[in-house]
Coordinates of N, CA, C and O in Angstrom, one line a residue:
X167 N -83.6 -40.4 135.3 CA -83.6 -41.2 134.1 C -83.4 -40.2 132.9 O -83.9 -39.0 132.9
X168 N -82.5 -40.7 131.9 CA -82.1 -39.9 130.7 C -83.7 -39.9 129.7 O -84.8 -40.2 130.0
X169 N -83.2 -39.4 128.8 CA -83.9 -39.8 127.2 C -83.2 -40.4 126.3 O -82.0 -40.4 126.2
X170 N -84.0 -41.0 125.4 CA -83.3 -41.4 124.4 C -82.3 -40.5 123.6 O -81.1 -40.8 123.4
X171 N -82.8 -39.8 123.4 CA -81.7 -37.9 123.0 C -80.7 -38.3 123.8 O -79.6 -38.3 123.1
X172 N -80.6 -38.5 124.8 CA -79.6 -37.4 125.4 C -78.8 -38.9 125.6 O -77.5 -38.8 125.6
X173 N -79.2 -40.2 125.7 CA -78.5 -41.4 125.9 C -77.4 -41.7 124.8 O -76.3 -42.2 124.9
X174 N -78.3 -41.0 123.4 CA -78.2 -41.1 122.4 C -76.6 -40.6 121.8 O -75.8 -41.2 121.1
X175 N -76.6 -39.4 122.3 CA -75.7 -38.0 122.1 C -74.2 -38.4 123.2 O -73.0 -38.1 122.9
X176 N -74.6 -38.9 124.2 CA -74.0 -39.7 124.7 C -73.0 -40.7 124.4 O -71.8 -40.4 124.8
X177 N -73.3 -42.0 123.7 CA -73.4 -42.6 123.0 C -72.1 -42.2 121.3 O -71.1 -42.8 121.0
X178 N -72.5 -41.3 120.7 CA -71.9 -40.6 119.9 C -70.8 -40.0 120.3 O -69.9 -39.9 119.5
X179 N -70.7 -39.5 121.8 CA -69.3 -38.8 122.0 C -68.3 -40.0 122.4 O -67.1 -40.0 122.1
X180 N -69.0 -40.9 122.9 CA -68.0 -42.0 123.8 C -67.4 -42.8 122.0 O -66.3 -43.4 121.8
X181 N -68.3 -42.7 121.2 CA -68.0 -43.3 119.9 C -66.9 -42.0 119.2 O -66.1 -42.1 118.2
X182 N -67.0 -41.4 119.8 CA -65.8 -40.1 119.0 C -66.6 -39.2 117.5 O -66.0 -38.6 116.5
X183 N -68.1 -39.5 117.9 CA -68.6 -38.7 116.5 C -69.2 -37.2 117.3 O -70.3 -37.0 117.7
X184 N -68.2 -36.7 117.2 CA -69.4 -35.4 117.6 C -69.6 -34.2 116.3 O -69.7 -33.0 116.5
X185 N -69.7 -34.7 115.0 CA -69.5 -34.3 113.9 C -71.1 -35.1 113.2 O -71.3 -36.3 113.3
X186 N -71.9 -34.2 112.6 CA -73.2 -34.2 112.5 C -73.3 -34.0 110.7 O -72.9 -32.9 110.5
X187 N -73.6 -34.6 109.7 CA -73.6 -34.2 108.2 C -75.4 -34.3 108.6 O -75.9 -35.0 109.4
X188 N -75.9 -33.5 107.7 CA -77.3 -33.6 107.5 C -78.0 -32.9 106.7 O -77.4 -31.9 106.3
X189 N -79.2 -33.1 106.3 CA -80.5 -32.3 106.0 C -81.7 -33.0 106.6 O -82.6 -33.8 106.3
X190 N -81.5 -32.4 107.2 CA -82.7 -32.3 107.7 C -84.4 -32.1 108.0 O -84.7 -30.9 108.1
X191 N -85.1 -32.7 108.0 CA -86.6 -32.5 108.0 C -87.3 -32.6 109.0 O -86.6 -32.6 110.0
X192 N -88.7 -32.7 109.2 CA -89.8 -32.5 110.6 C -89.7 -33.7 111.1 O -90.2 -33.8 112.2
X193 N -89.1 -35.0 110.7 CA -88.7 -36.2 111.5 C -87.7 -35.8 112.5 O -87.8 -35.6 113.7
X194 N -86.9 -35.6 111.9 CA -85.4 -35.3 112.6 C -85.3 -34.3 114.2 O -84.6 -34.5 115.1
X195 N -86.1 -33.1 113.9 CA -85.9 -32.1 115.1 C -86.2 -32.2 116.4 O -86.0 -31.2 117.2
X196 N -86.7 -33.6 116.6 CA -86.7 -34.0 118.0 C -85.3 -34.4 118.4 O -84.8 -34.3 119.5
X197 N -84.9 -34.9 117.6 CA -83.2 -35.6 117.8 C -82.4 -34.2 117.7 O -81.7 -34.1 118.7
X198 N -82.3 -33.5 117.0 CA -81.6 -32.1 116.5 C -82.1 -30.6 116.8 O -81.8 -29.6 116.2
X199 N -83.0 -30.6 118.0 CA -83.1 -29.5 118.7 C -82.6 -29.6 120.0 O -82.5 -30.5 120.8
X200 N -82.1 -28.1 120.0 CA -81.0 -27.6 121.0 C -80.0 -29.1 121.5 O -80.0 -29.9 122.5
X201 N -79.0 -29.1 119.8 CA -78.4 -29.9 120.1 C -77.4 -29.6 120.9 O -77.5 -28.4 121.1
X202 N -75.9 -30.6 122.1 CA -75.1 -29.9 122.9 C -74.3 -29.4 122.1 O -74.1 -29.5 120.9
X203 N -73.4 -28.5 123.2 CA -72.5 -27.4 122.2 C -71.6 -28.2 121.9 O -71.1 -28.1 120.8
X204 N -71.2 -29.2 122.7 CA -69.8 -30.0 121.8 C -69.8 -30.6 120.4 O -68.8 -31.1 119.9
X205 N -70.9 -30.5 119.9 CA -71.2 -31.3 118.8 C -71.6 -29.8 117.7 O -72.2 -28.8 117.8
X206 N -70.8 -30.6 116.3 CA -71.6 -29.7 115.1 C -72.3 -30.5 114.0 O -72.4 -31.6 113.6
X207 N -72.9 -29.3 113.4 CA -73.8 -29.9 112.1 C -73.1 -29.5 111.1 O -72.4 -28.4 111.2
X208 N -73.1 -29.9 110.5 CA -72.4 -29.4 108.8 C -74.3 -29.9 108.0 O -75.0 -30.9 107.8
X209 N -74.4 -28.5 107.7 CA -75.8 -28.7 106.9 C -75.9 -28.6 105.2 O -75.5 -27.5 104.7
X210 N -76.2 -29.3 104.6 CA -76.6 -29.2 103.3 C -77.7 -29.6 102.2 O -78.3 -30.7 102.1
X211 N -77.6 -28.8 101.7 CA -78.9 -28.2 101.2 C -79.7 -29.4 99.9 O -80.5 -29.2 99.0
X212 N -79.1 -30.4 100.2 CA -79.6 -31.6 99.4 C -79.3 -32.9 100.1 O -78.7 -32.7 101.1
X213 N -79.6 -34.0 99.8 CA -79.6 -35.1 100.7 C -78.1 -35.5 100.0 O -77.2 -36.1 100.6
X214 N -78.0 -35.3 98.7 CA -77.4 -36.5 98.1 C -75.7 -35.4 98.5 O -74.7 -36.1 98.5
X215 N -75.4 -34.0 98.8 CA -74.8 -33.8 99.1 C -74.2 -33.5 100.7 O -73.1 -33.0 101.1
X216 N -75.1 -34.1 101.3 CA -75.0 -34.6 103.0 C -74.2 -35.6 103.3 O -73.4 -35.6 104.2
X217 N -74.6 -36.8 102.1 CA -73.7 -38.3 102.7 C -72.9 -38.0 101.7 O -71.9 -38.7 101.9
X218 N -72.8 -37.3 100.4 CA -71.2 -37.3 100.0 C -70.0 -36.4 101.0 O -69.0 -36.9 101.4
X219 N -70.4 -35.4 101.1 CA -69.8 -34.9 102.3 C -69.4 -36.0 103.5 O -68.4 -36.8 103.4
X220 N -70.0 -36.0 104.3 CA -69.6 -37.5 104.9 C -69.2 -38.6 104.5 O -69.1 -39.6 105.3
X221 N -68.9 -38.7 103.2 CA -68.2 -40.0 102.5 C -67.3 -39.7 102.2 O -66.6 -40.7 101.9
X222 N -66.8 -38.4 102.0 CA -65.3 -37.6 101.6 C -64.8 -37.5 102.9 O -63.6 -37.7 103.0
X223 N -65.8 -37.0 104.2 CA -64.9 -37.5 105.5 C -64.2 -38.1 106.1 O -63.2 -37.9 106.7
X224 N -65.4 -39.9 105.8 CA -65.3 -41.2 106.2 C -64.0 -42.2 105.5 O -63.7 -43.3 105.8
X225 N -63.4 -41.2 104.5 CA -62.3 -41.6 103.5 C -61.5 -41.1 103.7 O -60.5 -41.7 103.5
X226 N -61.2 -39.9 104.3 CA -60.3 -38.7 104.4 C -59.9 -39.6 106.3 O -58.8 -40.0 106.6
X227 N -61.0 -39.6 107.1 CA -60.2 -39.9 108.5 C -60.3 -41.5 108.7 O -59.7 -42.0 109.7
X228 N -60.9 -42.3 107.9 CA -61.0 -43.6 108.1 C -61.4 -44.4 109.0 O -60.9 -45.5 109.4
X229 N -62.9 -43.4 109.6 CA -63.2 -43.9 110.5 C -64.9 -43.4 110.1 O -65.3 -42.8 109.1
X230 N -65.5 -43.9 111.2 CA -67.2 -43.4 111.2 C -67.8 -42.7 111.2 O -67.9 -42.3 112.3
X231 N -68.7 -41.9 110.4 CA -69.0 -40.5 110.1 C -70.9 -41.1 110.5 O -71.6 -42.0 110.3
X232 N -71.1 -39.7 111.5 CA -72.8 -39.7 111.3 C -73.4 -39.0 110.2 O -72.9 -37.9 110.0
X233 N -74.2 -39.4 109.5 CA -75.0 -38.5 108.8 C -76.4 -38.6 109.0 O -76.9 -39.7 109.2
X234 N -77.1 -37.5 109.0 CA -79.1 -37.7 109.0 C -79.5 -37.2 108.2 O -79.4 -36.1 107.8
X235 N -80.3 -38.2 107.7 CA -80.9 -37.6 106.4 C -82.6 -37.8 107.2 O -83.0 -38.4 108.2
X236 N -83.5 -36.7 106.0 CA -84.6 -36.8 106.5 C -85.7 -38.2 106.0 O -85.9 -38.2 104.7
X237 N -86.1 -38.9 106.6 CA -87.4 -39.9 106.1 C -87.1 -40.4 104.6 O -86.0 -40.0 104.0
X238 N -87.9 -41.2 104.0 CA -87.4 -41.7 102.8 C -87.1 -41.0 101.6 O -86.3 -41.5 100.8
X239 N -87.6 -39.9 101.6 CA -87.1 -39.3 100.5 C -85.7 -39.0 100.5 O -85.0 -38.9 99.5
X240 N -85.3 -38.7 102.1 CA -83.6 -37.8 101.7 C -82.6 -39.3 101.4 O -81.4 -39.3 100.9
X241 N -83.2 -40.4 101.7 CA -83.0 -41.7 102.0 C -82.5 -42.1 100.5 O -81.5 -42.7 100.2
X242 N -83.7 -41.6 99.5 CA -84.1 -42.0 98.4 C -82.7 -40.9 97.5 O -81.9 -41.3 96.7
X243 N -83.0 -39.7 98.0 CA -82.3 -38.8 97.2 C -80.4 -39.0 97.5 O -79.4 -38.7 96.9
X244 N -80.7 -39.7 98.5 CA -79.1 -40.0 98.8 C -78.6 -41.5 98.9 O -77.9 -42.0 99.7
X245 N -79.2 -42.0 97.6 CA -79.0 -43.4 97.8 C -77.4 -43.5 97.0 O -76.3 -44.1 97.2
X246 N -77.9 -42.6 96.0 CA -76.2 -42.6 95.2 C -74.8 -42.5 96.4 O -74.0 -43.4 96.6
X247 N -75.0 -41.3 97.0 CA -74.1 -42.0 97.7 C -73.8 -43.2 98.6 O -72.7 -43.6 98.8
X248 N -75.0 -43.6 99.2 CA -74.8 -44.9 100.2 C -74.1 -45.8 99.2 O -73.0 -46.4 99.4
X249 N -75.0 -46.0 97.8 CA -74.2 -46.7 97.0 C -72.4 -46.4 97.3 O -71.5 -46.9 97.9
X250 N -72.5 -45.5 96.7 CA -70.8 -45.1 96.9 C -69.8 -45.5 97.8 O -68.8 -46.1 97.5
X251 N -70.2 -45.1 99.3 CA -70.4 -46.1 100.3 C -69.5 -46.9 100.6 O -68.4 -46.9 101.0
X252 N -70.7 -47.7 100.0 CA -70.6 -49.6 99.9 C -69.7 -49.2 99.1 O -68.9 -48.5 99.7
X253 N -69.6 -49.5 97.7 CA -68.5 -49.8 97.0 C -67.0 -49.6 97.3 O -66.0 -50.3 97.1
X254 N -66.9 -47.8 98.0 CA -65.9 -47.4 98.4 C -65.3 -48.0 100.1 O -64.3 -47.8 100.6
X255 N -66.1 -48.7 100.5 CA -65.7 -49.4 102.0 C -66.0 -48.4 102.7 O -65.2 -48.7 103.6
X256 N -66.6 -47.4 103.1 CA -66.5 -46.2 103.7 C -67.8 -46.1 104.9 O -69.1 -46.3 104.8
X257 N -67.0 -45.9 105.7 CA -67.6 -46.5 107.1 C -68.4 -45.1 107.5 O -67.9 -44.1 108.1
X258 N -70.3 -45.4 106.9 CA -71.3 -44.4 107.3 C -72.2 -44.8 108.2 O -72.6 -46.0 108.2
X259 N -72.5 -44.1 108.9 CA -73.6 -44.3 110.2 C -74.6 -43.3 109.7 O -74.8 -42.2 110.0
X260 N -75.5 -44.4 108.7 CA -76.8 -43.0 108.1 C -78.1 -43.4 109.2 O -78.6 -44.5 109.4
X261 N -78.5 -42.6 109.7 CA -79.7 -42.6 110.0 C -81.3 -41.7 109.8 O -81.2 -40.6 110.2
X262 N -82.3 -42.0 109.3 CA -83.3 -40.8 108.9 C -84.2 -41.4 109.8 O -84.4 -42.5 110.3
X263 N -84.9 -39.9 109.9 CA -86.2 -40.1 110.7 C -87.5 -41.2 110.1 O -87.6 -41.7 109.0
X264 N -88.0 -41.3 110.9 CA -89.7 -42.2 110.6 C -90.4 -41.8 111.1 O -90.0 -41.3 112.1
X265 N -91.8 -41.5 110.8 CA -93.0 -41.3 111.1 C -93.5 -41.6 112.6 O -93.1 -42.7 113.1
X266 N -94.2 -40.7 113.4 CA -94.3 -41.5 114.4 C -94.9 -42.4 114.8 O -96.1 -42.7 114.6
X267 N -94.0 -43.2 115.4 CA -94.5 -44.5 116.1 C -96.6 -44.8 116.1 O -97.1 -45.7 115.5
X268 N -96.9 -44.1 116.6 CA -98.4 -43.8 117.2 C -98.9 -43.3 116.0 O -99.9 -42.6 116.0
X269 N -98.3 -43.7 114.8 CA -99.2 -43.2 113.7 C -99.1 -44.2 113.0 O -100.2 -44.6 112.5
X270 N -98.0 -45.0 112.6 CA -97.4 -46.0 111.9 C -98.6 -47.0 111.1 O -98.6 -47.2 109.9
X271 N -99.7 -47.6 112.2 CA -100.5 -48.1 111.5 C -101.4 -48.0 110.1 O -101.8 -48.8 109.3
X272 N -101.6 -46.6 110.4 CA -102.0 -45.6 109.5 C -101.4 -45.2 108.4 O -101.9 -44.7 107.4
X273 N -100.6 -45.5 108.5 CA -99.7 -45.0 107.5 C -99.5 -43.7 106.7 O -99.4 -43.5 105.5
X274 N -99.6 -42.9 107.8 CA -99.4 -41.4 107.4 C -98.3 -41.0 106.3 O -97.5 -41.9 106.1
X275 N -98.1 -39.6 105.5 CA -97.6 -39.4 104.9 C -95.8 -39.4 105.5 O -95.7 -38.7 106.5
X276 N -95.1 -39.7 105.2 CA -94.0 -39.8 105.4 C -93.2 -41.4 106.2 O -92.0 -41.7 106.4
X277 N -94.4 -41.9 106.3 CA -94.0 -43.3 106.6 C -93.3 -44.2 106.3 O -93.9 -45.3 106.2
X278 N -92.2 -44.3 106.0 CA -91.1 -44.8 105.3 C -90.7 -46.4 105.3 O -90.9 -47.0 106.4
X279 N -90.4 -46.9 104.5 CA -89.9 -48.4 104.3 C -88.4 -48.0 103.7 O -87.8 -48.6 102.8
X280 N -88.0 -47.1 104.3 CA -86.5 -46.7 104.4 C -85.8 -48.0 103.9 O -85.4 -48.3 102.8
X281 N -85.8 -48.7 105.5 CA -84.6 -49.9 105.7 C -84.5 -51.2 104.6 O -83.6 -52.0 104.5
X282 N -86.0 -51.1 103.7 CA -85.8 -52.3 102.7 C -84.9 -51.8 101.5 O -84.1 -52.4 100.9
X283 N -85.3 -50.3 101.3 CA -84.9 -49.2 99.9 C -83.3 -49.6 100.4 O -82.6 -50.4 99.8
X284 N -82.9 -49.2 101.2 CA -81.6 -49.0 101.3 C -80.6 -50.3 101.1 O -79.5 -50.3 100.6
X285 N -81.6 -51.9 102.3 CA -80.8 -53.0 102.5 C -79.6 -53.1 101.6 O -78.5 -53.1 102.1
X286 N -79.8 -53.3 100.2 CA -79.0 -54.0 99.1 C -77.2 -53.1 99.6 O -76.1 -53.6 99.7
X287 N -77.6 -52.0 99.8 CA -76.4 -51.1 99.6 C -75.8 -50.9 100.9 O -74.7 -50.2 101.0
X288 N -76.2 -51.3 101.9 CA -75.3 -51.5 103.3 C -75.5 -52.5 103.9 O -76.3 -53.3 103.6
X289 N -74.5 -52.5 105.3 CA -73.7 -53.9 105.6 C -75.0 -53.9 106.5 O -74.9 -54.9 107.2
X290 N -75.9 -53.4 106.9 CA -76.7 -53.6 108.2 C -77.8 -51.8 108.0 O -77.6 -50.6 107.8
X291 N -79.3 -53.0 108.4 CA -80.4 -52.0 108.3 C -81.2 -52.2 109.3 O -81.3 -53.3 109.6
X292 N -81.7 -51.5 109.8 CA -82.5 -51.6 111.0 C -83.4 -50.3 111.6 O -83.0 -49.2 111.7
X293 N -84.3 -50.7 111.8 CA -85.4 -49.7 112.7 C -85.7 -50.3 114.0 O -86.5 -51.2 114.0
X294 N -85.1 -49.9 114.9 CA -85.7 -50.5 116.2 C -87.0 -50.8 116.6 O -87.9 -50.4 115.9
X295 N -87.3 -51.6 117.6 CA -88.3 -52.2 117.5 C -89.3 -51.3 118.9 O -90.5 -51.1 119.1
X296 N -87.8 -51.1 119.7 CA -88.4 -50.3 121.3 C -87.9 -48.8 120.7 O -87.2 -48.7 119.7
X297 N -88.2 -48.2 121.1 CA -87.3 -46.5 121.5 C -86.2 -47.1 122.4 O -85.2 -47.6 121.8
X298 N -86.3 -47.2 123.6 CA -85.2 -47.5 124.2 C -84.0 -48.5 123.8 O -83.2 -48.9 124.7
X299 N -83.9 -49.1 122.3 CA -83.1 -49.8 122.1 C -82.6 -48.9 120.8 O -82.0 -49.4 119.9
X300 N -82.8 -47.5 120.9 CA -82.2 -46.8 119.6 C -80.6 -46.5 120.0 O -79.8 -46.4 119.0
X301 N -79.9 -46.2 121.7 CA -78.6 -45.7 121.5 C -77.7 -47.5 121.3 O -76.6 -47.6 120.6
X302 N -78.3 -48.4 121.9 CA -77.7 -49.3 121.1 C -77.5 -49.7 119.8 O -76.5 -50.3 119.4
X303 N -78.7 -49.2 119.1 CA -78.8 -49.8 117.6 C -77.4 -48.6 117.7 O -76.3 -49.2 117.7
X304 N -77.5 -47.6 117.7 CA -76.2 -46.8 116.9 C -75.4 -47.5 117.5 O -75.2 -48.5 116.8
X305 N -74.6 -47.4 118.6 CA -73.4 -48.2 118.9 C -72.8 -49.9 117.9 O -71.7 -50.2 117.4
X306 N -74.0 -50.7 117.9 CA -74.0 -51.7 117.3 C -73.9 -51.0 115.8 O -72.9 -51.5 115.2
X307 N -74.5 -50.2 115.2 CA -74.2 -50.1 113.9 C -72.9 -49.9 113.5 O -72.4 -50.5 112.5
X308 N -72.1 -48.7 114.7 CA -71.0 -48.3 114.9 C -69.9 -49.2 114.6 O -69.0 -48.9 113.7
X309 N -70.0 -50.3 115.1 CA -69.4 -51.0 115.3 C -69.3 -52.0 113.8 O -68.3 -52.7 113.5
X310 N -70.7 -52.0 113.1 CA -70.5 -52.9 112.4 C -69.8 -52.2 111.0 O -69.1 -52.9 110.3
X311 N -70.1 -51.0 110.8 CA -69.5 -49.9 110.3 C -68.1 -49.8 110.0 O -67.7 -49.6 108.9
X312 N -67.3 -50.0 111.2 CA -65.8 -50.3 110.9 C -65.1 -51.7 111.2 O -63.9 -52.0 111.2
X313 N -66.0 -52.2 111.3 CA -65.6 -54.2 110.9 C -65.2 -54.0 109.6 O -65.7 -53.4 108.6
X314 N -64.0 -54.8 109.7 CA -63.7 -55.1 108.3 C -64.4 -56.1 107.4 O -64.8 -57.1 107.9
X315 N -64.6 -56.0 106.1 CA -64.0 -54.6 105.5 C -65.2 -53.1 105.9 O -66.3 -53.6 106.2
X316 N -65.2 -52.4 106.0 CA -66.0 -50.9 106.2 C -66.9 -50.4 105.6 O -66.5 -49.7 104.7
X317 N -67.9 -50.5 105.7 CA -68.9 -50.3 105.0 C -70.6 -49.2 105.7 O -70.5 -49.0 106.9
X318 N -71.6 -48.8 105.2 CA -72.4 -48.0 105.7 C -73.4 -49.0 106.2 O -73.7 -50.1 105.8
X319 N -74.2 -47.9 107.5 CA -75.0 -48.8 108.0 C -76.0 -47.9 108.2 O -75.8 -46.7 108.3
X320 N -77.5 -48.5 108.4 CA -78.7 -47.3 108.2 C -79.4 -48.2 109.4 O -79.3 -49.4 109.8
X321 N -80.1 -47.2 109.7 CA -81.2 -46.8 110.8 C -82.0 -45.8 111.1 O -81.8 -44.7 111.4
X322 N -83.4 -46.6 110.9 CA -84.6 -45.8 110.7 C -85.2 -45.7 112.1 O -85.5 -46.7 112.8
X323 N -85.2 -44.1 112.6 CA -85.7 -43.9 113.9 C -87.2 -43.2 114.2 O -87.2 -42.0 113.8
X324 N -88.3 -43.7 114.8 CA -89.5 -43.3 114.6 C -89.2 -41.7 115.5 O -88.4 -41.7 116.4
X325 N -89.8 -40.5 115.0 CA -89.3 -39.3 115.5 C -89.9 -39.4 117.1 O -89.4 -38.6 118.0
X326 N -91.0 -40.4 117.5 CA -91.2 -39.8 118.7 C -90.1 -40.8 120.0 O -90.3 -40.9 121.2
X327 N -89.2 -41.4 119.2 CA -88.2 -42.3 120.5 C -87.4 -41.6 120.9 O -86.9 -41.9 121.9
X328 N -87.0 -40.3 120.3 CA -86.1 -39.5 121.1 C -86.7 -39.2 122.9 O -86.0 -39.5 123.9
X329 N -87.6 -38.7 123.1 CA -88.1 -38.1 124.0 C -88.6 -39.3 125.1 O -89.0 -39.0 126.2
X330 N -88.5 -40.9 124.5 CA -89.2 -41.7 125.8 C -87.5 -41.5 126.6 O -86.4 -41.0 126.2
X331 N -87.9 -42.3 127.7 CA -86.8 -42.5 128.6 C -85.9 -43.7 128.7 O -86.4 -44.8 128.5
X332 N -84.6 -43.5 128.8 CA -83.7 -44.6 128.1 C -82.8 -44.3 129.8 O -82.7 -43.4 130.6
X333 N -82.0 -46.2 129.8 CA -81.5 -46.2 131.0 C -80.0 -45.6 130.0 O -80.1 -45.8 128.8
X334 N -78.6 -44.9 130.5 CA -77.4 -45.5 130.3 C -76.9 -46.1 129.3 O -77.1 -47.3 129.6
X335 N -76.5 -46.1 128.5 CA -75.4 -47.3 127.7 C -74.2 -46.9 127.7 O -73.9 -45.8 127.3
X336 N -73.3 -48.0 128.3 CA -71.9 -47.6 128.0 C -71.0 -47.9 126.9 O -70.6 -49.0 126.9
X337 N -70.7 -47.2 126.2 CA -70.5 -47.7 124.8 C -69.1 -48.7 124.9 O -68.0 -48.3 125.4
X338 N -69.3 -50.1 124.2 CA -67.9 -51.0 124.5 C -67.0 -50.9 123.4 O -67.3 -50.4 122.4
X339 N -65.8 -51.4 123.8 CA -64.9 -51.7 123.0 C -65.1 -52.9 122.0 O -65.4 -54.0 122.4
X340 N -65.0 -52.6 120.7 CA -64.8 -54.2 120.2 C -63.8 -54.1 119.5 O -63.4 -53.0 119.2
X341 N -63.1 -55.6 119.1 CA -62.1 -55.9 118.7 C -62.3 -57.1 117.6 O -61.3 -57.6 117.1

């Protein structure tokens, strides 16, 4: 049995993203340690210059760019560009970390309401509900991402779903 990581990563290559924009925080490095070598990060040093970068990509090759931003803040700090985004049709696959699951009730510091901050400005928001349903959420985002017309899509991933156990997904064609 895989992990969510690695189902995940998976997932991303059969989608043709092995191109990584981010900044990154302590949500994120369960997903982004000892990432595989086929894949790169392009790192920068602010949020709001993470998904512009990836929006000058997503424009430039006209297709799906990942970007990670960290928990709500990089969410918050990089809303200008999601805005941008949307307006510009530019097909982003943002996703930031969440708080762990197993803390969530609590509502520890970093607990994010990401997916409501963002809704207005992309085509599709979501936080899964299982871990095991996070390499589909991306695929599905993927997809909704370059439906016409093209637009960004967000997903909030609680940091500890990387690590449960995930069956396979084969990523489909759609048309």
């Amino acid at each position: 049995m895989s992990t969510v990581r690695e189902v995940t990563y998976q997932v991303l290559r059969d989608l043709g993203m092995p191109l990584i924009f981010g900044n990154p925080g302590s949500t994120e490095l369960p997903f982004l340690r000892d990432m595989p070598a086929d894949f790169r990060y392009v790192l920068a040093l602010h949020e709001r210059a993470a998904a512009g970068m990836a929006l000058g990509y997503a424009l430039a090759k006209g297709k799906a760019v990942f970007v990670n931003l960290h928990s709500i803040a990089s969410a918050g700090n990089g809303l200008s560009a999601i805005q941008d985004a949307w307006y510009l049709h530019a097909p982003l696959m943002i996703t930031t970390g969440q708080q762990d699951r197993r803390h969530l009730l609590a509502e520890p510091f970093l607990t994010s309401r990401a997916v409501e901050t963002v809704r207005p400005y992309v085509k599709w928001a979501y936080e899964p509900v299982r871990a095991e349903d996070v390499p589909a959420a991306i695929a599905r985002g993927y997809h909704l991402a370059m439906q016409p017309p093209m637009g960004p899509v967000f997903i909030s991933i609680p940091m500890d779903d990387w690590t449960h156990d995930c069956q396979p997904l084969a990523a489909r064609q759609v048309s």
